[in-house]
């Protein structure tokens, strides 16, 4: 994208991910840990009246969310908390329930495999990328960034200014430019198309 801002065709060295309800991925479930009051984007009250766990999984995948939490003991709560994060959620991000609400729960975390399945679903761009001149080689890096998606926006994070070629350290990277995801088009400071490759 930085190349297109300079009037050149950009090259990104990574494969974008697309999520759809039939995408292959992996679910993991953990008891009595949660991202309590974090990442909640949708609450389904009394979820058991209309949904199963499989239904909730389909909702999470189809909307590009990261996880959901449901009650798993007493004291109980009746809602399902659907969660979305701009990073790949893992068990180690979660905290024991003894540090928050003390309500026994189970968090289901979705880890899609990142397949591009022919344009179904919403484009999700995550991970570390670098760009190089279109006529150059990947060894001629002109920019590095970490892309973090959330909803219909992707934000590029860096340790330094645009054009920084140092490896990005996620824990200290700062948000820089953001782009609106419109199908396979990114719209922001520059406009570009994300190719399937």
Backbone as ProteinMPNN parsed JSONL, in Angstrom:
{"seq_chain_A": "XXXXXXXXXXXXXXXXXXXXXXXXXXXXXXXXXXXXXXXXXXXXXXXXXXXXXXXXXXXXXXXXXXXXXXXXXXXXXXXXXXXXXXXXXXXXXXXXXXXXXXXXXXXXXXXXXXXXXXXXXXXXXXXXXXXXXXXXXXXXXXXXXXXXXXXXXXXXXXXXXXXXXXXXXXXXXXXXXXXXXXXXXXXXXXXXXXXXX", "coords_chain_A": {"N_chain_A": [[0.842, -1.187, 0.0], [1.984, 1.195, 0.771], [3.703, 1.474, -1.405], [1.838, 2.008, -3.431], [1.042, 4.504, -2.66], [3.203, 5.918, -3.403], [2.938, 5.81, -6.066], [3.611, 3.384, -7.16], [3.134, -0.116, -7.893], [2.002, -2.163, -5.301], [3.529, -4.871, -3.426], [2.789, -7.495, -1.396], [3.992, -9.704, 1.024], [2.437, -12.08, 2.024], [-0.401, -14.145, 2.8], [-3.77, -13.341, 2.571], [-6.499, -13.909, 4.863], [-9.723, -15.394, 4.736], [-12.865, -15.545, 6.195], [-15.539, -17.78, 6.497], [-18.712, -19.448, 7.046], [-18.28, -22.133, 6.344], [-15.588, -22.53, 6.491], [-12.526, -24.222, 7.065], [-11.163, -24.839, 10.177], [-10.096, -24.562, 13.592], [-11.533, -25.296, 16.682], [-11.107, -24.573, 20.098], [-11.679, -25.254, 23.53], [-11.878, -23.907, 26.793], [-12.023, -24.232, 30.28], [-13.138, -22.188, 32.954], [-11.5, -19.97, 32.547], [-11.23, -16.757, 31.042], [-11.852, -13.964, 28.832], [-12.764, -11.778, 30.388], [-15.226, -9.34, 30.218], [-13.967, -8.209, 28.044], [-13.522, -7.509, 24.638], [-16.168, -8.046, 23.983], [-18.638, -8.159, 21.617], [-21.127, -8.87, 20.911], [-23.976, -9.814, 22.632], [-25.901, -12.547, 23.497], [-28.826, -12.969, 24.926], [-30.225, -15.438, 27.117], [-29.403, -17.661, 25.55], [-29.615, -20.455, 25.228], [-32.278, -20.982, 24.702], [-32.713, -20.597, 22.009], [-30.478, -21.378, 20.59], [-27.729, -23.641, 19.9], [-24.503, -24.875, 20.994], [-23.093, -25.397, 18.652], [-24.498, -23.707, 16.906], [-23.731, -21.204, 17.929], [-21.009, -21.311, 17.354], [-21.094, -21.229, 14.548], [-22.135, -18.663, 14.167], [-20.062, -17.064, 15.215], [-17.928, -17.679, 13.429], [-19.042, -16.909, 10.937], [-19.379, -14.157, 11.287], [-16.863, -13.28, 11.637], [-15.78, -13.187, 14.199], [-13.857, -13.855, 17.226], [-14.209, -15.581, 19.438], [-16.36, -17.133, 21.953], [-18.111, -16.98, 25.077], [-19.697, -18.958, 27.533], [-21.826, -19.841, 30.31], [-20.8, -22.247, 32.791], [-21.511, -23.694, 35.094], [-22.224, -23.028, 38.608], [-22.207, -19.982, 40.471], [-24.508, -19.194, 37.865], [-24.758, -17.704, 34.562], [-26.965, -16.526, 32.022], [-26.463, -15.705, 29.431], [-24.757, -15.613, 26.21], [-21.569, -14.522, 25.443], [-20.265, -13.086, 22.735], [-17.17, -12.614, 21.187], [-14.643, -10.42, 19.881], [-11.405, -9.876, 18.691], [-8.454, -8.006, 17.796], [-6.292, -9.565, 17.373], [-4.82, -12.845, 17.227], [-6.534, -14.8, 19.251], [-5.539, -16.651, 22.091], [-5.182, -19.301, 24.52], [-3.4, -18.439, 26.517], [-3.881, -15.714, 26.676], [-6.128, -15.446, 28.184], [-7.647, -15.0, 31.441], [-7.771, -16.401, 34.769], [-10.976, -17.158, 36.254], [-11.077, -16.437, 38.877], [-9.913, -13.998, 39.034], [-11.706, -12.208, 38.111], [-14.963, -12.359, 37.672], [-15.723, -14.693, 39.015], [-17.596, -16.533, 38.074], [-18.248, -19.702, 36.986], [-17.195, -20.73, 33.793], [-17.011, -21.395, 30.229], [-14.844, -20.85, 27.624], [-14.894, -20.676, 24.169], [-12.675, -20.82, 21.595], [-11.94, -19.704, 18.368], [-9.858, -20.683, 15.759], [-9.154, -20.046, 12.702], [-7.953, -21.45, 9.593], [-6.932, -19.71, 7.75], [-7.398, -19.997, 5.023], [-8.041, -18.875, 1.725], [-11.032, -18.942, 0.454], [-12.141, -18.591, -2.152], [-13.418, -16.108, -2.06], [-15.653, -16.092, -0.406], [-17.395, -14.922, 2.474], [-16.042, -12.503, 4.863], [-13.228, -10.481, 4.333], [-10.342, -10.956, 6.177], [-7.542, -9.598, 7.437], [-4.625, -10.393, 8.872], [-1.592, -10.478, 10.702], [2.007, -10.499, 10.14], [3.558, -8.493, 7.765], [5.496, -7.616, 4.876], [6.698, -5.249, 2.526], [7.934, -4.814, -0.796], [9.709, -3.449, -3.634], [7.844, -3.723, -6.676], [9.232, -4.659, -8.914], [11.367, -5.606, -7.665], [13.071, -7.717, -5.278], [12.112, -9.975, -2.622], [14.104, -9.646, -0.756], [14.668, -7.003, -0.73], [13.384, -5.25, 1.231], [11.081, -2.66, 1.855], [9.316, -1.788, 3.708], [7.846, -2.774, 6.807], [5.166, -4.212, 8.622], [2.58, -4.921, 11.032], [-0.515, -6.286, 10.513], [-3.716, -5.769, 11.808], [-6.923, -6.844, 12.094], [-10.309, -5.807, 12.595], [-13.633, -6.11, 12.594], [-14.721, -4.195, 9.947], [-12.348, -2.977, 9.41], [-8.844, -2.588, 8.951], [-5.831, -2.15, 10.603], [-2.547, -0.915, 10.415], [0.316, -1.696, 12.226], [3.365, -0.544, 13.606], [6.838, -0.44, 14.681], [8.168, 1.824, 14.204], [8.297, 4.67, 11.953], [6.32, 4.852, 8.839], [7.768, 2.903, 6.359], [9.696, 1.798, 7.886], [12.009, -0.768, 8.312], [12.617, -2.627, 10.175], [11.984, -5.622, 12.074], [8.69, -6.146, 13.324], [7.61, -5.771, 16.603], [5.095, -7.078, 18.309], [4.123, -6.46, 20.903], [4.955, -3.871, 21.469], [4.374, -2.365, 19.293], [2.95, 0.414, 17.507], [-0.231, 1.821, 16.577], [-0.787, 2.784, 13.221], [-1.6, 3.8, 10.065], [-5.018, 3.263, 8.995], [-7.377, 1.191, 7.255], [-10.388, 0.836, 5.433], [-12.178, -2.111, 4.878], [-13.465, -3.164, 1.972], [-14.988, -5.464, 0.489], [-12.626, -6.965, -1.467], [-11.086, -4.784, -1.544], [-9.009, -2.305, -0.152], [-9.53, 0.705, 1.481], [-8.32, 3.83, 2.229], [-5.654, 5.856, 3.333], [-4.47, 5.245, 0.965], [-5.636, 3.399, -1.89], [-6.129, 0.012, -2.518], [-6.084, -3.289, -3.986], [-6.582, -6.453, -2.581], [-5.019, -9.278, -3.507], [-5.772, -12.754, -4.309], [-3.507, -14.319, -3.905]], "CA_chain_A": [[0.0, 0.0, 0.0], [2.879, 2.347, 0.748], [4.167, 1.611, -2.779], [0.812, 2.653, -4.24], [1.036, 5.906, -2.278], [4.308, 6.517, -4.147], [2.664, 5.618, -7.48], [4.095, 2.084, -7.591], [2.259, -1.235, -7.556], [2.515, -2.791, -4.09], [3.659, -6.312, -3.307], [2.733, -7.908, 0.001], [4.453, -11.071, 1.169], [1.615, -12.841, 2.958], [-1.667, -14.552, 2.206], [-4.882, -12.897, 3.396], [-7.432, -14.938, 5.302], [-11.134, -15.097, 4.559], [-13.668, -16.407, 7.068], [-16.914, -18.06, 6.118], [-19.22, -20.493, 7.923], [-17.795, -23.471, 6.002], [-14.132, -22.539, 6.485], [-11.877, -25.193, 7.928], [-10.426, -24.206, 11.253], [-10.067, -25.367, 14.798], [-12.111, -24.756, 17.907], [-10.615, -25.088, 21.368], [-12.52, -24.81, 24.646], [-11.165, -23.885, 28.06], [-12.901, -24.01, 31.42], [-12.82, -21.305, 34.066], [-10.672, -18.841, 32.152], [-12.049, -15.939, 30.148], [-11.466, -12.583, 28.534], [-13.907, -11.198, 31.073], [-15.562, -7.957, 29.861], [-13.061, -7.74, 26.996], [-13.818, -7.978, 23.292], [-17.584, -8.391, 23.797], [-19.238, -7.415, 20.504], [-22.528, -9.269, 20.789], [-24.485, -10.597, 23.76], [-27.139, -13.256, 23.173], [-29.481, -13.328, 26.186], [-30.948, -16.711, 27.148], [-28.988, -18.281, 24.297], [-30.028, -21.868, 25.137], [-33.659, -21.067, 24.22], [-32.764, -20.543, 20.542], [-29.217, -21.765, 19.954], [-26.853, -24.673, 20.448], [-23.088, -24.494, 20.923], [-22.74, -25.376, 17.223], [-25.055, -22.473, 16.335], [-22.873, -20.095, 18.345], [-19.771, -21.434, 16.578], [-21.373, -20.752, 13.187], [-22.281, -17.205, 14.235], [-18.723, -16.503, 15.407], [-17.149, -17.808, 12.194], [-19.637, -16.128, 9.843], [-19.216, -12.717, 11.535], [-15.446, -12.955, 11.784], [-15.422, -12.997, 15.592], [-12.736, -14.652, 17.72], [-14.515, -16.529, 20.513], [-17.558, -16.851, 22.742], [-18.093, -17.519, 26.436], [-20.988, -19.329, 28.117], [-21.767, -20.308, 31.689], [-20.464, -23.664, 32.917], [-21.591, -24.048, 36.504], [-22.944, -22.112, 39.483], [-23.38, -19.259, 39.99], [-24.618, -19.23, 36.411], [-25.306, -16.575, 33.811], [-27.739, -17.111, 30.929], [-26.157, -15.147, 28.117], [-23.516, -15.967, 25.515], [-20.813, -13.322, 25.097], [-19.47, -13.28, 21.529], [-16.017, -11.734, 21.351], [-13.794, -10.173, 18.729], [-10.136, -9.245, 19.035], [-7.645, -7.701, 16.625], [-5.137, -10.458, 17.407], [-5.222, -14.247, 17.285], [-6.753, -15.124, 20.655], [-5.032, -17.95, 22.542], [-5.435, -19.632, 25.925], [-2.559, -17.65, 27.419], [-4.43, -14.365, 26.822], [-7.254, -15.508, 29.125], [-7.34, -14.915, 32.869], [-8.626, -17.251, 35.601], [-12.187, -16.477, 36.707], [-10.848, -15.919, 40.233], [-9.446, -12.615, 38.925], [-12.774, -11.316, 37.628], [-16.34, -12.494, 38.153], [-15.916, -15.945, 39.76], [-18.672, -17.341, 37.509], [-17.686, -20.768, 36.16], [-17.532, -20.516, 32.39], [-16.22, -22.063, 29.202], [-14.609, -20.01, 26.458], [-14.621, -21.395, 22.923], [-11.828, -19.956, 20.782], [-11.854, -20.111, 16.967], [-8.608, -20.427, 15.034], [-9.307, -20.427, 11.297], [-6.675, -21.808, 8.984], [-6.464, -18.667, 6.864], [-7.613, -20.283, 3.605], [-8.851, -17.981, 0.91], [-11.934, -19.915, -0.145], [-12.845, -18.114, -3.323], [-14.128, -14.857, -1.882], [-16.792, -16.166, 0.508], [-17.161, -14.344, 3.789], [-15.424, -11.192, 4.983], [-11.78, -10.496, 4.302], [-9.686, -10.696, 7.451], [-6.109, -9.491, 7.201], [-3.91, -10.418, 10.145], [-0.253, -11.019, 10.641], [3.163, -9.663, 9.829], [3.746, -8.323, 6.334], [6.524, -6.69, 4.421], [6.527, -4.898, 1.122], [9.165, -4.6, -1.546], [9.37, -2.928, -4.961], [7.229, -4.715, -7.557], [10.255, -5.241, -9.78], [12.471, -5.999, -6.805], [13.035, -9.034, -4.674], [11.725, -9.908, -1.206], [15.237, -9.25, 0.079], [14.738, -5.538, -0.76], [12.24, -4.801, 2.02], [10.96, -1.211, 1.989], [8.403, -1.494, 4.818], [7.311, -3.914, 7.559], [4.075, -3.831, 9.51], [1.664, -5.969, 11.482], [-1.903, -5.936, 10.213], [-4.684, -6.265, 12.794], [-8.286, -6.596, 11.612], [-11.427, -5.795, 13.523], [-14.812, -5.686, 11.848], [-14.446, -3.838, 8.552], [-11.163, -2.122, 9.41], [-7.529, -3.163, 9.228], [-4.884, -1.121, 11.006], [-1.161, -1.33, 10.339], [1.09, -1.363, 13.419], [4.804, -0.548, 13.372], [7.696, 0.02, 15.771], [8.697, 3.115, 13.793], [7.477, 5.318, 10.928], [6.107, 4.158, 7.57], [9.066, 2.696, 5.725], [10.586, 1.142, 8.836], [12.264, -2.127, 7.821], [12.905, -3.511, 11.306], [10.907, -6.546, 12.416], [7.696, -5.54, 14.199], [7.392, -6.448, 17.884], [3.665, -6.861, 18.56], [3.828, -5.903, 22.226], [5.272, -2.442, 21.561], [4.024, -1.692, 18.032], [1.957, 1.485, 17.621], [-1.129, 1.88, 15.415], [-0.466, 3.819, 12.23], [-2.728, 4.043, 9.176], [-6.118, 2.297, 8.981], [-8.056, 1.043, 5.972], [-11.717, 0.227, 5.422], [-12.211, -3.303, 4.028], [-14.636, -3.131, 1.097], [-14.768, -6.659, -0.337], [-11.185, -7.214, -1.508], [-10.445, -3.485, -1.707], [-8.693, -1.547, 1.05], [-9.689, 2.133, 1.224], [-7.767, 4.63, 3.31], [-4.702, 6.816, 2.789], [-4.311, 4.798, -0.424], [-6.593, 2.348, -2.213], [-5.479, -1.133, -3.146], [-6.832, -4.542, -4.047], [-5.885, -7.606, -2.015], [-5.065, -10.39, -4.448], [-5.917, -14.043, -3.631], [-2.2, -14.912, -3.564]], "C_chain_A": [[0.879, 1.24, 0.0], [3.423, 2.571, -0.66], [3.14, 2.34, -3.625], [0.696, 4.136, -3.892], [2.145, 6.659, -3.025], [4.115, 6.346, -5.654], [3.171, 4.302, -8.028], [3.088, 1.023, -7.218], [2.829, -1.939, -6.338], [2.635, -4.297, -4.227], [3.669, -6.634, -1.824], [3.126, -9.364, 0.093], [3.69, -11.753, 2.282], [0.327, -13.184, 2.25], [-2.796, -14.089, 3.1], [-5.778, -14.069, 3.776], [-8.85, -14.468, 5.05], [-11.909, -16.061, 5.439], [-15.048, -16.584, 6.485], [-17.397, -19.213, 6.978], [-18.694, -21.879, 7.597], [-16.271, -23.541, 5.954], [-13.609, -23.587, 7.453], [-11.069, -24.434, 8.96], [-10.499, -25.091, 12.476], [-10.684, -24.603, 15.965], [-11.401, -25.384, 19.088], [-11.505, -24.508, 22.461], [-11.72, -24.924, 25.937], [-12.139, -23.528, 29.17], [-12.269, -23.045, 32.415], [-11.673, -20.329, 33.816], [-11.504, -18.053, 31.154], [-11.314, -14.65, 29.814], [-12.618, -11.748, 29.08], [-14.055, -9.711, 30.748], [-14.594, -7.365, 28.837], [-13.504, -8.314, 25.654], [-15.269, -8.308, 23.026], [-18.189, -7.513, 22.702], [-20.706, -7.768, 20.309], [-22.881, -10.141, 21.985], [-25.796, -11.237, 23.318], [-27.773, -13.69, 24.489], [-30.189, -14.67, 26.041], [-30.659, -17.53, 25.886], [-29.479, -19.718, 24.141], [-31.444, -22.033, 24.604], [-33.717, -21.15, 22.688], [-31.54, -21.125, 19.849], [-28.567, -22.953, 20.653], [-25.421, -24.138, 20.42], [-22.657, -24.431, 19.453], [-23.291, -24.137, 16.523], [-24.165, -21.281, 16.674], [-21.542, -20.117, 17.58], [-19.975, -20.897, 15.159], [-21.499, -19.23, 13.151], [-20.909, -16.551, 14.335], [-17.929, -16.535, 14.103], [-17.712, -16.907, 11.103], [-19.458, -14.626, 10.022], [-17.759, -12.308, 11.729], [-15.016, -12.684, 13.208], [-14.315, -13.967, 15.989], [-13.135, -15.783, 18.66], [-15.91, -16.252, 21.057], [-17.429, -17.546, 24.082], [-19.514, -17.793, 26.888], [-20.757, -19.831, 29.542], [-21.488, -21.805, 31.717], [-20.466, -24.07, 34.389], [-22.38, -23.012, 37.278], [-21.943, -21.244, 40.247], [-23.334, -19.14, 38.459], [-25.049, -17.885, 35.841], [-25.925, -17.163, 32.551], [-27.403, -16.624, 29.536], [-24.906, -15.79, 27.515], [-22.848, -14.657, 25.128], [-19.919, -13.649, 23.905], [-18.396, -12.205, 21.501], [-15.222, -11.598, 20.061], [-12.551, -9.421, 19.179], [-9.346, -8.994, 17.758], [-6.314, -8.45, 16.656], [-5.675, -11.88, 17.498], [-5.309, -14.654, 18.751], [-6.245, -16.53, 20.96], [-5.322, -18.105, 24.034], [-4.646, -18.723, 26.862], [-3.004, -16.192, 27.563], [-5.511, -14.31, 27.906], [-6.773, -15.478, 30.575], [-8.252, -15.864, 33.646], [-9.84, -16.472, 36.101], [-12.034, -15.922, 38.122], [-10.361, -14.473, 40.205], [-10.535, -11.675, 38.428], [-14.087, -11.645, 38.327], [-16.61, -13.725, 39.02], [-17.123, -16.755, 39.305], [-18.04, -18.425, 36.641], [-18.14, -20.607, 34.707], [-16.664, -21.399, 31.503], [-16.082, -21.085, 28.047], [-14.234, -20.912, 25.288], [-13.863, -20.429, 22.017], [-11.696, -20.549, 19.378], [-10.496, -19.738, 16.385], [-8.799, -20.947, 13.621], [-7.953, -20.709, 10.695], [-6.179, -20.784, 7.986], [-6.636, -18.964, 5.393], [-8.371, -19.165, 2.941], [-9.763, -18.9, 0.12], [-12.788, -19.307, -1.247], [-13.702, -16.893, -3.088], [-15.355, -14.936, -1.005], [-16.422, -15.477, 1.811], [-16.481, -12.991, 3.705], [-13.917, -11.349, 5.032], [-11.237, -10.144, 5.678], [-8.192, -10.711, 7.183], [-5.43, -9.394, 8.552], [-2.499, -10.89, 9.888], [0.796, -10.002, 10.276], [3.391, -9.682, 8.324], [4.987, -7.493, 6.076], [6.248, -6.398, 2.964], [7.89, -4.622, 0.51], [8.782, -4.079, -2.925], [8.861, -4.037, -5.874], [8.258, -5.39, -8.455], [11.466, -5.705, -8.972], [12.326, -7.417, -6.298], [12.629, -8.889, -3.211], [12.876, -9.538, -0.273], [15.385, -7.731, 0.141], [13.52, -4.938, -0.042], [12.243, -3.278, 2.134], [10.025, -0.814, 3.13], [8.003, -2.795, 5.483], [6.203, -3.391, 8.467], [3.322, -5.071, 9.946], [0.269, -5.474, 11.2], [-2.8, -6.579, 11.26], [-6.072, -5.851, 12.321], [-9.267, -6.591, 12.757], [-12.636, -5.274, 12.78], [-14.46, -5.411, 10.403], [-13.227, -2.928, 8.426], [-9.913, -2.959, 9.634], [-6.609, -1.993, 9.534], [-3.483, -1.7, 10.953], [-0.428, -0.81, 11.569], [2.576, -1.473, 13.077], [5.533, -0.137, 14.652], [8.254, 1.403, 15.474], [7.798, 3.702, 12.717], [7.233, 4.416, 9.716], [7.457, 4.066, 6.877], [10.087, 2.057, 6.645], [10.773, -0.307, 8.382], [12.619, -3.101, 8.933], [11.715, -4.433, 11.555], [9.989, -5.899, 13.45], [7.533, -6.401, 15.453], [5.973, -6.11, 18.342], [3.376, -6.136, 19.866], [4.07, -4.397, 22.308], [4.89, -1.662, 20.306], [2.9, -0.679, 18.257], [1.051, 1.482, 16.398], [-0.733, 3.048, 14.507], [-1.702, 4.013, 11.359], [-3.752, 2.905, 9.248], [-6.797, 2.334, 7.624], [-9.415, 0.399, 6.2], [-11.674, -0.945, 4.456], [-13.534, -3.318, 3.285], [-14.49, -4.277, 0.105], [-13.302, -7.019, -0.305], [-10.408, -5.909, -1.721], [-10.202, -2.849, -0.337], [-8.765, -0.072, 0.695], [-9.213, 2.899, 2.452], [-6.849, 5.674, 2.735], [-4.353, 6.509, 1.326], [-5.381, 3.742, -0.65], [-5.848, 1.237, -2.927], [-6.378, -2.341, -3.111], [-5.978, -5.652, -3.459], [-6.098, -8.774, -2.965], [-5.18, -11.711, -3.691], [-4.574, -14.665, -3.217], [-1.45, -14.066, -2.559]], "O_chain_A": [[0.577, 2.222, -0.678], [3.591, 3.716, -1.08], [3.496, 3.189, -4.442], [0.296, 4.939, -4.735], [2.05, 7.866, -3.252], [5.001, 6.687, -6.437], [3.17, 4.107, -9.244], [2.269, 1.23, -6.322], [4.011, -2.284, -6.324], [1.943, -4.922, -5.03], [4.484, -6.091, -1.078], [2.64, -10.184, -0.686], [4.231, -11.981, 3.364], [-0.004, -12.592, 1.223], [-2.794, -14.408, 4.289], [-5.807, -15.091, 3.091], [-9.141, -13.275, 5.141], [-11.642, -17.263, 5.432], [-15.658, -15.619, 6.025], [-16.579, -19.901, 7.588], [-18.657, -22.735, 8.481], [-15.716, -24.508, 5.433], [-14.178, -23.808, 8.521], [-10.366, -23.48, 8.625], [-10.921, -26.244, 12.394], [-10.391, -23.429, 16.194], [-11.122, -26.583, 19.089], [-12.022, -23.399, 22.326], [-10.989, -25.89, 26.154], [-12.974, -22.636, 29.019], [-11.068, -23.073, 32.68], [-10.973, -19.916, 34.741], [-12.381, -18.61, 30.495], [-10.305, -14.301, 30.427], [-13.347, -11.099, 28.33], [-13.137, -8.922, 30.971], [-14.425, -6.147, 28.775], [-13.828, -9.499, 25.566], [-15.591, -8.805, 21.947], [-18.249, -6.29, 22.833], [-21.439, -7.054, 19.626], [-22.167, -11.09, 22.308], [-26.693, -10.553, 22.825], [-27.327, -14.657, 25.107], [-30.694, -14.999, 24.968], [-31.579, -18.029, 25.238], [-29.734, -20.155, 23.019], [-31.79, -23.103, 24.104], [-34.663, -21.71, 22.134], [-31.565, -21.342, 18.638], [-28.819, -23.229, 21.826], [-25.169, -23.061, 19.879], [-21.936, -23.515, 19.056], [-22.634, -23.575, 15.647], [-23.878, -20.448, 15.815], [-21.016, -19.068, 17.206], [-19.116, -20.189, 14.634], [-21.025, -18.586, 12.216], [-20.623, -15.592, 13.619], [-17.327, -15.534, 13.715], [-16.958, -16.218, 10.417], [-19.391, -13.889, 9.038], [-17.458, -11.136, 11.956], [-14.001, -12.024, 13.429], [-13.889, -14.797, 15.186], [-12.483, -16.827, 18.687], [-16.559, -15.276, 20.68], [-16.74, -18.557, 24.215], [-20.42, -16.989, 26.667], [-19.643, -20.193, 29.92], [-21.875, -22.541, 30.809], [-19.531, -24.713, 34.866], [-23.115, -22.215, 36.695], [-20.895, -21.756, 40.64], [-22.269, -19.004, 37.857], [-25.624, -17.046, 36.536], [-25.461, -18.191, 32.059], [-27.996, -17.081, 28.56], [-24.111, -16.42, 28.213], [-23.488, -13.779, 24.55], [-18.944, -14.389, 24.032], [-18.67, -11.033, 21.756], [-15.137, -12.529, 19.26], [-12.629, -8.46, 19.944], [-9.54, -9.682, 16.756], [-5.335, -8.024, 16.043], [-6.847, -12.09, 17.81], [-4.288, -14.832, 19.415], [-6.481, -17.471, 20.202], [-5.667, -17.139, 24.714], [-5.168, -18.285, 27.887], [-2.553, -15.502, 28.477], [-5.774, -13.25, 28.475], [-5.65, -15.874, 30.887], [-9.385, -16.108, 33.231], [-9.751, -15.269, 36.345], [-12.784, -15.031, 38.521], [-10.389, -13.791, 41.229], [-10.311, -10.468, 38.334], [-14.292, -11.24, 39.472], [-17.638, -13.782, 39.695], [-17.629, -17.581, 40.065], [-17.365, -18.11, 35.661], [-19.318, -20.376, 34.434], [-15.724, -22.052, 31.958], [-17.075, -20.554, 27.548], [-13.377, -21.788, 25.403], [-14.358, -19.345, 21.708], [-11.385, -21.729, 19.214], [-10.049, -18.598, 16.514], [-8.629, -22.138, 13.362], [-6.926, -20.268, 11.212], [-5.102, -20.962, 7.417], [-6.071, -18.249, 4.565], [-9.26, -18.569, 3.549], [-9.303, -19.576, -0.801], [-14.006, -19.485, -1.274], [-14.639, -16.654, -3.85], [-16.055, -13.934, -0.86], [-15.253, -15.458, 2.199], [-16.355, -12.406, 2.63], [-13.396, -12.246, 5.695], [-11.635, -9.141, 6.271], [-7.642, -11.724, 6.751], [-5.632, -8.43, 9.291], [-2.253, -11.634, 8.938], [0.518, -8.812, 10.122], [3.414, -10.739, 7.694], [5.463, -6.765, 6.948], [5.64, -7.202, 2.257], [8.849, -4.256, 1.189], [7.638, -4.251, -3.346], [9.379, -5.154, -5.854], [8.149, -6.586, -8.722], [12.468, -6.142, -9.538], [11.551, -8.21, -6.832], [12.78, -7.818, -2.623], [12.646, -9.158, 0.875], [16.138, -7.217, 0.968], [12.731, -4.21, -0.643], [13.263, -2.673, 2.463], [9.947, 0.363, 3.485], [7.837, -3.812, 4.81], [6.285, -2.287, 9.006], [3.411, -6.128, 9.321], [-0.098, -4.369, 11.601], [-2.672, -7.764, 11.566], [-6.362, -4.664, 12.167], [-9.084, -7.281, 13.76], [-12.661, -4.111, 12.376], [-13.956, -6.291, 9.705], [-13.094, -2.193, 7.447], [-9.922, -3.917, 10.406], [-6.602, -0.984, 8.829], [-3.249, -2.828, 11.385], [-0.535, 0.366, 11.915], [2.992, -2.378, 12.353], [4.943, 0.429, 15.572], [8.753, 2.082, 16.371], [6.65, 3.278, 12.578], [7.85, 3.36, 9.579], [8.2, 5.045, 6.819], [11.22, 1.801, 6.236], [9.794, -0.997, 8.099], [12.893, -4.272, 8.67], [10.572, -4.067, 11.278], [10.451, -5.189, 14.344], [7.342, -7.614, 15.363], [5.695, -4.971, 18.719], [2.483, -5.291, 19.927], [3.455, -3.718, 23.13], [5.059, -0.444, 20.254], [2.016, -0.888, 19.088], [1.505, 1.175, 15.296], [-0.394, 4.137, 14.969], [-2.762, 4.362, 11.879], [-3.411, 1.754, 9.522], [-6.797, 3.354, 6.935], [-9.568, -0.473, 7.055], [-11.189, -0.802, 3.333], [-14.596, -3.465, 3.891], [-13.942, -4.1, -0.982], [-12.768, -7.344, 0.756], [-9.219, -5.932, -2.039], [-11.079, -2.857, 0.527], [-8.143, 0.368, -0.272], [-9.654, 2.64, 3.572], [-7.2, 6.326, 1.751], [-3.99, 7.401, 0.559], [-5.97, 3.243, 0.309], [-5.042, 1.484, -3.823], [-7.313, -2.417, -2.314], [-4.799, -5.783, -3.789], [-7.229, -9.203, -3.194], [-4.737, -11.797, -2.546], [-4.525, -15.455, -2.274], [-0.339, -14.417, -2.164]]}, "name": "protein", "num_of_chains": 1, "seq": "XXXXXXXXXXXXXXXXXXXXXXXXXXXXXXXXXXXXXXXXXXXXXXXXXXXXXXXXXXXXXXXXXXXXXXXXXXXXXXXXXXXXXXXXXXXXXXXXXXXXXXXXXXXXXXXXXXXXXXXXXXXXXXXXXXXXXXXXXXXXXXXXXXXXXXXXXXXXXXXXXXXXXXXXXXXXXXXXXXXXXXXXXXXXXXXXXXXXX"}
